[in-house]
Amino acid sequence: MIKKYTSGSPINTGAMIKEFQGEDISRFPLVSRFDGGKFRFAQSLGKNAIVYGLGEAPRGINKRGWVYESFCSDDPFHTETKSSLYAAHNFIIISGNESLGIFIDFPARIRWDIGYTSSDTCSVTVDGEDFDIYLIYGDTPLSVVKEFRAAIGQSYIPPFWAFGYQQSRWSYPDARAVDGVIEGYDNAQIPLDCVYLDIDYMESYKDFTVDENKFPNFADYVAEKRAQGIHLIPIIDAGVKKEDGYEVYDEGRKKGYFCKNADGTDFEGGVWPGIVGFPDFLRSEVRDWFGSKYRLLTNMGIDGFWNDMNEPAIFYSAKGLDAAIDKASSLKGENLDLGQFFDLKDAFAGISNSPDDYSSIYHLIDGKLVCHDRVHNIYGASMTKAAGEFFEREFGKEKILMFSRASYIGAHRTSGIWFGDNHSWWSHILLNLKMLPSANMCGFLYCGADLGGFNGNASADLVLRFLALGVFTPLMRNHSALGTRPQECYSFENTGDFRDIVQVRYRLIPYLYRLFRKASEENDMIFRPLSFDYPTDPIARECETQLMLGDEAMIAPVYEQNVGGRYVYLPEPMTFYALSGEKVRSEKLDKGVHYVPVALNEVPLFVKEGKQIPVCKPAMRTSLLNTEEIEFL
């Protein structure tokens, strides 16, 4: 059962597809009050209650004991000290004797104090007075998830080939570099379906352009790669370079499609190409216009994209940069004391993604200028909606791969997500694992992290262990940053170990694709916390290093360095499989705690009694898989 409560005049975010008759917020059943233009409410937490949700967020599966913020943030340091990441997924489940889901449909900042200030209280602050709150009642957390997912609509389903292995880096700047990647994988006999084009494929970092010096005859090149079974996936950023004669910018400026300052002039911020205009994606005519620009690349044969920098990320604004430079100039030659030094440091450190800059951006909604602060969390989702709406109109469903960095609930209907610029840290294997069920709860099924880590230098064993988890995530993409150690599978010693891991993925694709479709069509989850399936088992309720996979299996990745396996808890008897290429090692295990050896070239999987997992022979491309000849684990 879902009950809706409305305050003021909420902005339509597009999150819900079902209509609910709302009651006035004065009838809201939880302890609540308006305070200084904000709405605060609280719900008591039983001693053993678990709080799930918030989608892409830091820390654990159980969200108790920390403060989180719904505020899409361009922050690459995903540590335990952070309160928000790139997305805003305003949905939690409080699971005690009964389960209560809370979805706040509000595109500005929300603060979730989940047992941090008071251990037995979940206190929520909505930073405004115009919002809808939905309370979802259910007997179990999964029943709440299914009720909520039915209300927000079916999850995006990508093309079949998007379940293949994908290689990315910032950057493969030209055709020669891309050819080298494909050749490296082919020579090592490691399967591959996609190679990504980061910002350097563009002409001067301009959206919907291709640098002809780097990629001459691009349409022919795309066709050549497709003949090899390889899909090229270019990046599209939110900012449009300010440059006279650049068609996209000239059109946007002429038609008034860019976000504004309070005085009606175009807001200008600096990103990769320098000064850019930010399209006002909250307007349908702007979405139609921007979405149609993807045709410039789809006409060249491109059938997959990733949208980036759409929180939006702002490196600087002209006024912010000028203020910092003025500050530095005023202190030139001074003997800086402690306060002056940190004032100077903060002047430059605060230029990027400045709250003052966000507050100075305005959108045109229903003919009125609306401050960006009120709609920040749906900006990136609206960019992706622009692309998704165009793709569906032009090509139909399930034809184009699309995923985004920033997101809001509702964007799950047109795209997937990746979890942003993580690090080559062992702890980020677990962070990836813990975000998977939370993202599924919010409708995002096509998701995954940068395998091996984006920032920093990765060791071979870290990449292998990361990949062994990525075998199960719908998006299986290795991505790394400029200046870091090469992270392609063939760039390490013992490439056979990497081949063994990636081949396991291709063997499992028929199962994973079927599981994905079922979860989308039935509003179900691919990944579940053990506590969903074993609510009375005290060990399962606290387990955050293992996940249920569909109705058949459990996954438990190795996430520590220099170990030959790990301890796992089996809440019921299961068969342990160590999968390596086409080799299978198995052992039946009783309920309880076991140490299982897992070599670097093995993928651990635990199959429940009476269940089976279909596998096929591996192939170098998804297009070469024989999905008719199936064996069973």
Short mmCIF file of N, CA and C in Angstrom, two decimals, residues 398-532:
data_model
loop_
_atom_site.label_atom_id
_atom_site.label_comp_id
_atom_site.label_asym_id
_atom_site.label_seq_id
_atom_site.Cartn_x
_atom_site.Cartn_y
_atom_site.Cartn_z
N GLU A 398 15.54 -0.96 -26.33
CA GLU A 398 16.58 -2.00 -26.23
C GLU A 398 17.55 -1.99 -27.41
N LYS A 399 17.71 -0.85 -28.05
CA LYS A 399 18.62 -0.76 -29.20
C LYS A 399 19.90 -0.01 -28.89
N ILE A 400 19.84 0.93 -27.94
CA ILE A 400 20.97 1.81 -27.67
C ILE A 400 21.41 1.64 -26.21
N LEU A 401 22.71 1.48 -26.01
CA LEU A 401 23.26 1.48 -24.66
C LEU A 401 23.37 2.92 -24.16
N MET A 402 22.87 3.16 -22.96
CA MET A 402 22.94 4.49 -22.37
C MET A 402 23.08 4.35 -20.87
N PHE A 403 24.10 5.00 -20.32
CA PHE A 403 24.16 5.12 -18.86
C PHE A 403 24.80 6.45 -18.49
N SER A 404 24.59 6.86 -17.25
CA SER A 404 24.87 8.22 -16.84
C SER A 404 25.59 8.23 -15.50
N ARG A 405 26.27 9.35 -15.21
CA ARG A 405 26.90 9.50 -13.91
C ARG A 405 25.89 10.06 -12.89
N ALA A 406 25.34 11.24 -13.13
CA ALA A 406 24.33 11.78 -12.21
C ALA A 406 22.98 11.14 -12.52
N SER A 407 22.16 10.97 -11.48
CA SER A 407 20.84 10.36 -11.72
C SER A 407 19.89 10.67 -10.57
N TYR A 408 18.62 10.46 -10.87
CA TYR A 408 17.52 10.62 -9.92
C TYR A 408 16.53 9.51 -10.25
N ILE A 409 15.75 9.08 -9.29
CA ILE A 409 14.77 8.04 -9.56
C ILE A 409 13.82 8.51 -10.65
N GLY A 410 13.57 7.66 -11.61
CA GLY A 410 12.84 7.99 -12.83
C GLY A 410 13.74 7.86 -14.04
N ALA A 411 15.03 8.23 -13.86
CA ALA A 411 16.00 8.04 -14.94
C ALA A 411 16.26 6.57 -15.21
N HIS A 412 15.89 5.72 -14.27
CA HIS A 412 16.09 4.27 -14.44
C HIS A 412 15.28 3.71 -15.60
N ARG A 413 14.28 4.47 -16.06
CA ARG A 413 13.45 3.98 -17.17
C ARG A 413 14.13 4.16 -18.53
N THR A 414 15.12 5.04 -18.60
CA THR A 414 15.77 5.32 -19.89
C THR A 414 17.27 5.04 -19.89
N SER A 415 17.84 4.69 -18.75
CA SER A 415 19.30 4.49 -18.75
C SER A 415 19.73 3.67 -17.54
N GLY A 416 20.98 3.27 -17.60
CA GLY A 416 21.66 2.71 -16.45
C GLY A 416 22.53 3.77 -15.81
N ILE A 417 23.34 3.35 -14.84
CA ILE A 417 24.29 4.25 -14.18
C ILE A 417 25.60 3.50 -13.94
N TRP A 418 26.67 4.28 -13.86
CA TRP A 418 27.87 3.71 -13.24
C TRP A 418 28.18 4.54 -12.02
N PHE A 419 28.95 3.97 -11.10
CA PHE A 419 29.08 4.55 -9.77
C PHE A 419 30.18 5.60 -9.67
N GLY A 420 30.59 6.15 -10.81
CA GLY A 420 31.45 7.31 -10.80
C GLY A 420 32.93 7.00 -10.62
N ASP A 421 33.69 8.05 -10.31
CA ASP A 421 35.15 7.98 -10.33
C ASP A 421 35.70 7.41 -9.03
N ASN A 422 35.64 6.09 -8.92
CA ASN A 422 36.15 5.43 -7.72
C ASN A 422 37.68 5.37 -7.76
N HIS A 423 38.26 4.62 -6.83
CA HIS A 423 39.71 4.49 -6.73
C HIS A 423 40.15 3.03 -6.82
N SER A 424 41.42 2.87 -7.12
CA SER A 424 42.01 1.52 -7.12
C SER A 424 42.37 1.15 -5.68
N TRP A 425 41.32 1.05 -4.88
CA TRP A 425 41.45 0.68 -3.46
C TRP A 425 40.71 -0.64 -3.25
N TRP A 426 41.27 -1.47 -2.40
CA TRP A 426 40.60 -2.74 -2.10
C TRP A 426 39.24 -2.51 -1.46
N SER A 427 39.12 -1.45 -0.67
CA SER A 427 37.84 -1.16 -0.02
C SER A 427 36.74 -0.86 -1.03
N HIS A 428 37.12 -0.46 -2.25
CA HIS A 428 36.10 -0.11 -3.23
C HIS A 428 35.51 -1.32 -3.93
N ILE A 429 36.11 -2.48 -3.74
CA ILE A 429 35.42 -3.71 -4.17
C ILE A 429 34.16 -3.88 -3.33
N LEU A 430 34.30 -3.72 -2.03
CA LEU A 430 33.14 -3.85 -1.14
C LEU A 430 32.16 -2.71 -1.34
N LEU A 431 32.65 -1.49 -1.58
CA LEU A 431 31.73 -0.38 -1.82
C LEU A 431 30.88 -0.66 -3.04
N ASN A 432 31.48 -1.21 -4.08
CA ASN A 432 30.74 -1.62 -5.27
C ASN A 432 29.66 -2.63 -4.91
N LEU A 433 30.05 -3.66 -4.18
CA LEU A 433 29.12 -4.71 -3.78
C LEU A 433 27.93 -4.14 -3.02
N LYS A 434 28.21 -3.24 -2.09
CA LYS A 434 27.16 -2.74 -1.20
C LYS A 434 26.19 -1.81 -1.91
N MET A 435 26.63 -1.15 -2.98
CA MET A 435 25.74 -0.26 -3.71
C MET A 435 24.80 -1.01 -4.65
N LEU A 436 25.14 -2.25 -5.01
CA LEU A 436 24.33 -2.98 -6.00
C LEU A 436 22.89 -3.19 -5.55
N PRO A 437 22.61 -3.76 -4.37
CA PRO A 437 21.21 -3.94 -3.99
C PRO A 437 20.49 -2.62 -3.76
N SER A 438 21.21 -1.62 -3.25
CA SER A 438 20.59 -0.32 -3.02
C SER A 438 20.17 0.33 -4.33
N ALA A 439 21.01 0.21 -5.36
CA ALA A 439 20.65 0.74 -6.67
C ALA A 439 19.46 -0.01 -7.25
N ASN A 440 19.45 -1.34 -7.10
CA ASN A 440 18.32 -2.15 -7.58
C ASN A 440 17.02 -1.74 -6.93
N MET A 441 17.04 -1.42 -5.64
CA MET A 441 15.83 -1.00 -4.94
C MET A 441 15.22 0.23 -5.61
N CYS A 442 16.08 1.10 -6.15
CA CYS A 442 15.63 2.36 -6.76
C CYS A 442 15.39 2.23 -8.25
N GLY A 443 15.43 1.00 -8.78
CA GLY A 443 15.11 0.77 -10.18
C GLY A 443 16.30 0.69 -11.11
N PHE A 444 17.50 0.98 -10.62
CA PHE A 444 18.68 0.96 -11.48
C PHE A 444 19.27 -0.45 -11.48
N LEU A 445 18.96 -1.18 -12.55
CA LEU A 445 19.43 -2.55 -12.70
C LEU A 445 20.72 -2.60 -13.52
N TYR A 446 20.78 -1.80 -14.59
CA TYR A 446 22.01 -1.79 -15.39
C TYR A 446 22.99 -0.84 -14.72
N CYS A 447 23.88 -1.42 -13.93
CA CYS A 447 24.79 -0.61 -13.14
C CYS A 447 26.08 -1.38 -12.89
N GLY A 448 27.07 -0.65 -12.45
CA GLY A 448 28.36 -1.24 -12.13
C GLY A 448 29.36 -0.15 -11.81
N ALA A 449 30.52 -0.55 -11.31
CA ALA A 449 31.58 0.38 -10.96
C ALA A 449 32.71 0.28 -11.99
N ASP A 450 33.63 1.24 -11.92
CA ASP A 450 34.84 1.17 -12.75
C ASP A 450 35.72 0.06 -12.19
N LEU A 451 35.75 -1.07 -12.87
CA LEU A 451 36.45 -2.25 -12.37
C LEU A 451 37.96 -2.01 -12.40
N GLY A 452 38.61 -2.31 -11.28
CA GLY A 452 40.02 -2.00 -11.12
C GLY A 452 40.25 -0.65 -10.50
N GLY A 453 39.19 0.18 -10.50
CA GLY A 453 39.29 1.52 -9.94
C GLY A 453 39.71 2.54 -10.99
N PHE A 454 39.10 3.71 -10.96
CA PHE A 454 39.39 4.77 -11.93
C PHE A 454 40.65 5.55 -11.56
N ASN A 455 40.69 6.05 -10.33
CA ASN A 455 41.83 6.86 -9.87
C ASN A 455 42.88 5.97 -9.22
N GLY A 456 44.14 6.27 -9.46
CA GLY A 456 45.22 5.55 -8.80
C GLY A 456 45.75 4.40 -9.64
N ASN A 457 46.84 3.83 -9.17
CA ASN A 457 47.51 2.73 -9.86
C ASN A 457 47.05 1.40 -9.30
N ALA A 458 46.58 0.53 -10.17
CA ALA A 458 46.03 -0.75 -9.75
C ALA A 458 47.07 -1.86 -9.88
N SER A 459 47.08 -2.76 -8.93
CA SER A 459 47.90 -3.96 -9.04
C SER A 459 47.11 -5.02 -9.79
N ALA A 460 47.82 -6.00 -10.34
CA ALA A 460 47.17 -7.05 -11.12
C ALA A 460 46.16 -7.81 -10.28
N ASP A 461 46.51 -8.11 -9.02
CA ASP A 461 45.59 -8.89 -8.20
C ASP A 461 44.34 -8.09 -7.85
N LEU A 462 44.48 -6.77 -7.66
CA LEU A 462 43.29 -5.95 -7.40
C LEU A 462 42.35 -5.99 -8.60
N VAL A 463 42.90 -5.83 -9.80
CA VAL A 463 42.05 -5.85 -10.99
C VAL A 463 41.36 -7.20 -11.14
N LEU A 464 42.09 -8.28 -10.90
CA LEU A 464 41.49 -9.62 -11.00
C LEU A 464 40.36 -9.80 -10.00
N ARG A 465 40.56 -9.40 -8.76
CA ARG A 465 39.51 -9.55 -7.75
C ARG A 465 38.32 -8.63 -8.06
N PHE A 466 38.59 -7.43 -8.56
CA PHE A 466 37.52 -6.52 -8.96
C PHE A 466 36.71 -7.13 -10.11
N LEU A 467 37.42 -7.69 -11.09
CA LEU A 467 36.75 -8.31 -12.22
C LEU A 467 35.90 -9.50 -11.79
N ALA A 468 36.36 -10.24 -10.79
CA ALA A 468 35.61 -11.41 -10.34
C ALA A 468 34.26 -11.02 -9.75
N LEU A 469 34.16 -9.81 -9.17
CA LEU A 469 32.85 -9.28 -8.79
C LEU A 469 32.13 -8.76 -10.02
N GLY A 470 32.85 -8.05 -10.90
CA GLY A 470 32.24 -7.49 -12.10
C GLY A 470 31.67 -8.52 -13.05
N VAL A 471 32.10 -9.76 -12.94
CA VAL A 471 31.52 -10.85 -13.73
C VAL A 471 30.00 -10.87 -13.57
N PHE A 472 29.50 -10.47 -12.41
CA PHE A 472 28.07 -10.56 -12.13
C PHE A 472 27.32 -9.25 -12.32
N THR A 473 28.02 -8.12 -12.41
CA THR A 473 27.31 -6.84 -12.55
C THR A 473 26.91 -6.64 -14.01
N PRO A 474 25.69 -6.19 -14.28
CA PRO A 474 25.26 -6.02 -15.67
C PRO A 474 26.23 -5.20 -16.51
N LEU A 475 26.72 -4.08 -15.97
CA LEU A 475 27.76 -3.29 -16.63
C LEU A 475 29.10 -3.81 -16.15
N MET A 476 29.87 -4.43 -17.05
CA MET A 476 31.20 -4.95 -16.70
C MET A 476 32.23 -4.15 -17.48
N ARG A 477 32.67 -3.06 -16.87
CA ARG A 477 33.57 -2.12 -17.56
C ARG A 477 34.81 -1.83 -16.73
N ASN A 478 35.96 -1.99 -17.35
CA ASN A 478 37.25 -1.62 -16.78
C ASN A 478 37.55 -0.20 -17.24
N HIS A 479 37.78 0.72 -16.29
CA HIS A 479 37.99 2.13 -16.65
C HIS A 479 39.05 2.71 -15.73
N SER A 480 39.96 3.51 -16.29
CA SER A 480 41.02 4.10 -15.49
C SER A 480 41.35 5.50 -15.99
N ALA A 481 42.06 6.24 -15.16
CA ALA A 481 42.25 7.68 -15.40
C ALA A 481 43.57 7.98 -16.08
N LEU A 482 43.59 9.15 -16.69
CA LEU A 482 44.79 9.71 -17.28
C LEU A 482 45.92 9.71 -16.25
N GLY A 483 47.10 9.25 -16.66
CA GLY A 483 48.26 9.29 -15.78
C GLY A 483 48.41 8.10 -14.87
N THR A 484 47.44 7.19 -14.88
CA THR A 484 47.55 6.00 -14.04
C THR A 484 48.16 4.85 -14.84
N ARG A 485 48.53 3.82 -14.13
CA ARG A 485 49.12 2.63 -14.74
C ARG A 485 48.12 2.01 -15.74
N PRO A 486 48.61 1.53 -16.89
CA PRO A 486 47.69 0.84 -17.82
C PRO A 486 46.95 -0.28 -17.11
N GLN A 487 45.66 -0.37 -17.39
CA GLN A 487 44.81 -1.28 -16.63
C GLN A 487 44.09 -2.29 -17.53
N GLU A 488 44.40 -2.28 -18.83
CA GLU A 488 43.81 -3.27 -19.72
C GLU A 488 44.29 -4.66 -19.31
N CYS A 489 43.44 -5.64 -19.47
CA CYS A 489 43.76 -6.99 -18.99
C CYS A 489 45.05 -7.54 -19.58
N TYR A 490 45.36 -7.20 -20.82
CA TYR A 490 46.55 -7.74 -21.47
C TYR A 490 47.82 -7.01 -21.05
N SER A 491 47.69 -5.91 -20.29
CA SER A 491 48.86 -5.11 -19.92
C SER A 491 49.59 -5.66 -18.69
N PHE A 492 49.01 -6.65 -18.04
CA PHE A 492 49.64 -7.25 -16.86
C PHE A 492 50.31 -8.57 -17.24
N GLU A 493 51.15 -9.06 -16.34
CA GLU A 493 51.70 -10.40 -16.52
C GLU A 493 50.60 -11.43 -16.27
N ASN A 494 50.85 -12.66 -16.69
CA ASN A 494 49.89 -13.75 -16.50
C ASN A 494 48.51 -13.40 -17.08
N THR A 495 48.50 -13.04 -18.35
CA THR A 495 47.23 -12.64 -18.97
C THR A 495 46.23 -13.79 -19.00
N GLY A 496 46.70 -15.01 -18.89
CA GLY A 496 45.78 -16.14 -18.85
C GLY A 496 44.83 -16.07 -17.68
N ASP A 497 45.27 -15.49 -16.57
CA ASP A 497 44.38 -15.34 -15.41
C ASP A 497 43.21 -14.43 -15.76
N PHE A 498 43.49 -13.35 -16.48
CA PHE A 498 42.44 -12.42 -16.88
C PHE A 498 41.50 -13.06 -17.89
N ARG A 499 42.08 -13.85 -18.80
CA ARG A 499 41.24 -14.56 -19.76
C ARG A 499 40.27 -15.49 -19.04
N ASP A 500 40.76 -16.19 -18.04
CA ASP A 500 39.90 -17.11 -17.29
C ASP A 500 38.71 -16.39 -16.66
N ILE A 501 38.97 -15.21 -16.07
CA ILE A 501 37.90 -14.46 -15.40
C ILE A 501 36.88 -13.95 -16.43
N VAL A 502 37.35 -13.32 -17.49
CA VAL A 502 36.43 -12.73 -18.46
C VAL A 502 35.64 -13.81 -19.20
N GLN A 503 36.26 -14.96 -19.45
CA GLN A 503 35.53 -16.05 -20.09
C GLN A 503 34.37 -16.54 -19.22
N VAL A 504 34.55 -16.49 -17.91
CA VAL A 504 33.45 -16.88 -17.02
C VAL A 504 32.26 -15.95 -17.24
N ARG A 505 32.54 -14.67 -17.40
CA ARG A 505 31.44 -13.73 -17.68
C ARG A 505 30.68 -14.16 -18.93
N TYR A 506 31.38 -14.48 -20.00
CA TYR A 506 30.70 -14.83 -21.24
C TYR A 506 29.95 -16.15 -21.11
N ARG A 507 30.42 -17.05 -20.29
CA ARG A 507 29.69 -18.29 -20.05
C ARG A 507 28.37 -18.03 -19.32
N LEU A 508 28.37 -16.98 -18.48
CA LEU A 508 27.20 -16.68 -17.65
C LEU A 508 26.23 -15.70 -18.31
N ILE A 509 26.59 -15.13 -19.44
CA ILE A 509 25.73 -14.09 -20.04
C ILE A 509 24.30 -14.56 -20.29
N PRO A 510 24.05 -15.77 -20.82
CA PRO A 510 22.64 -16.18 -21.00
C PRO A 510 21.85 -16.14 -19.69
N TYR A 511 22.47 -16.58 -18.60
CA TYR A 511 21.80 -16.55 -17.29
C TYR A 511 21.61 -15.12 -16.82
N LEU A 512 22.66 -14.30 -16.90
CA LEU A 512 22.58 -12.94 -16.39
C LEU A 512 21.58 -12.10 -17.18
N TYR A 513 21.53 -12.30 -18.48
CA TYR A 513 20.59 -11.54 -19.31
C TYR A 513 19.15 -11.94 -18.98
N ARG A 514 18.92 -13.23 -18.83
CA ARG A 514 17.57 -13.68 -18.47
C ARG A 514 17.17 -13.16 -17.09
N LEU A 515 18.09 -13.21 -16.15
CA LEU A 515 17.85 -12.70 -14.80
C LEU A 515 17.54 -11.21 -14.84
N PHE A 516 18.28 -10.47 -15.67
CA PHE A 516 18.07 -9.03 -15.79
C PHE A 516 16.68 -8.73 -16.34
N ARG A 517 16.30 -9.39 -17.42
CA ARG A 517 14.98 -9.15 -18.02
C ARG A 517 13.86 -9.45 -17.02
N LYS A 518 14.00 -10.54 -16.30
CA LYS A 518 12.98 -10.92 -15.31
C LYS A 518 12.87 -9.84 -14.23
N ALA A 519 14.01 -9.35 -13.76
CA ALA A 519 13.99 -8.32 -12.71
C ALA A 519 13.34 -7.04 -13.22
N SER A 520 13.58 -6.68 -14.48
CA SER A 520 12.98 -5.49 -15.05
C SER A 520 11.47 -5.67 -15.22
N GLU A 521 11.07 -6.78 -15.79
CA GLU A 521 9.66 -6.99 -16.12
C GLU A 521 8.81 -7.25 -14.89
N GLU A 522 9.42 -7.79 -13.82
CA GLU A 522 8.65 -8.14 -12.62
C GLU A 522 8.95 -7.20 -11.46
N ASN A 523 9.64 -6.08 -11.72
CA ASN A 523 9.98 -5.11 -10.66
C ASN A 523 10.72 -5.77 -9.51
N ASP A 524 11.65 -6.63 -9.87
CA ASP A 524 12.40 -7.41 -8.89
C ASP A 524 13.83 -6.90 -8.81
N MET A 525 14.61 -7.53 -7.96
CA MET A 525 16.01 -7.18 -7.77
C MET A 525 16.90 -8.30 -8.30
N ILE A 526 18.02 -7.91 -8.90
CA ILE A 526 19.04 -8.89 -9.27
C ILE A 526 19.86 -9.26 -8.04
N PHE A 527 20.23 -8.25 -7.28
CA PHE A 527 21.05 -8.43 -6.08
C PHE A 527 20.23 -8.09 -4.84
N ARG A 528 20.26 -8.97 -3.86
CA ARG A 528 19.55 -8.73 -2.60
C ARG A 528 20.48 -8.94 -1.42
N PRO A 529 20.31 -8.16 -0.35
CA PRO A 529 21.02 -8.48 0.89
C PRO A 529 20.58 -9.84 1.40
N LEU A 530 21.46 -10.56 2.06
CA LEU A 530 21.09 -11.85 2.62
C LEU A 530 19.91 -11.72 3.58
N SER A 531 19.82 -10.58 4.25
CA SER A 531 18.75 -10.37 5.22
C SER A 531 17.37 -10.37 4.58
N PHE A 532 17.27 -10.06 3.29
CA PHE A 532 15.98 -10.12 2.60
C PHE A 532 15.46 -11.56 2.56
#
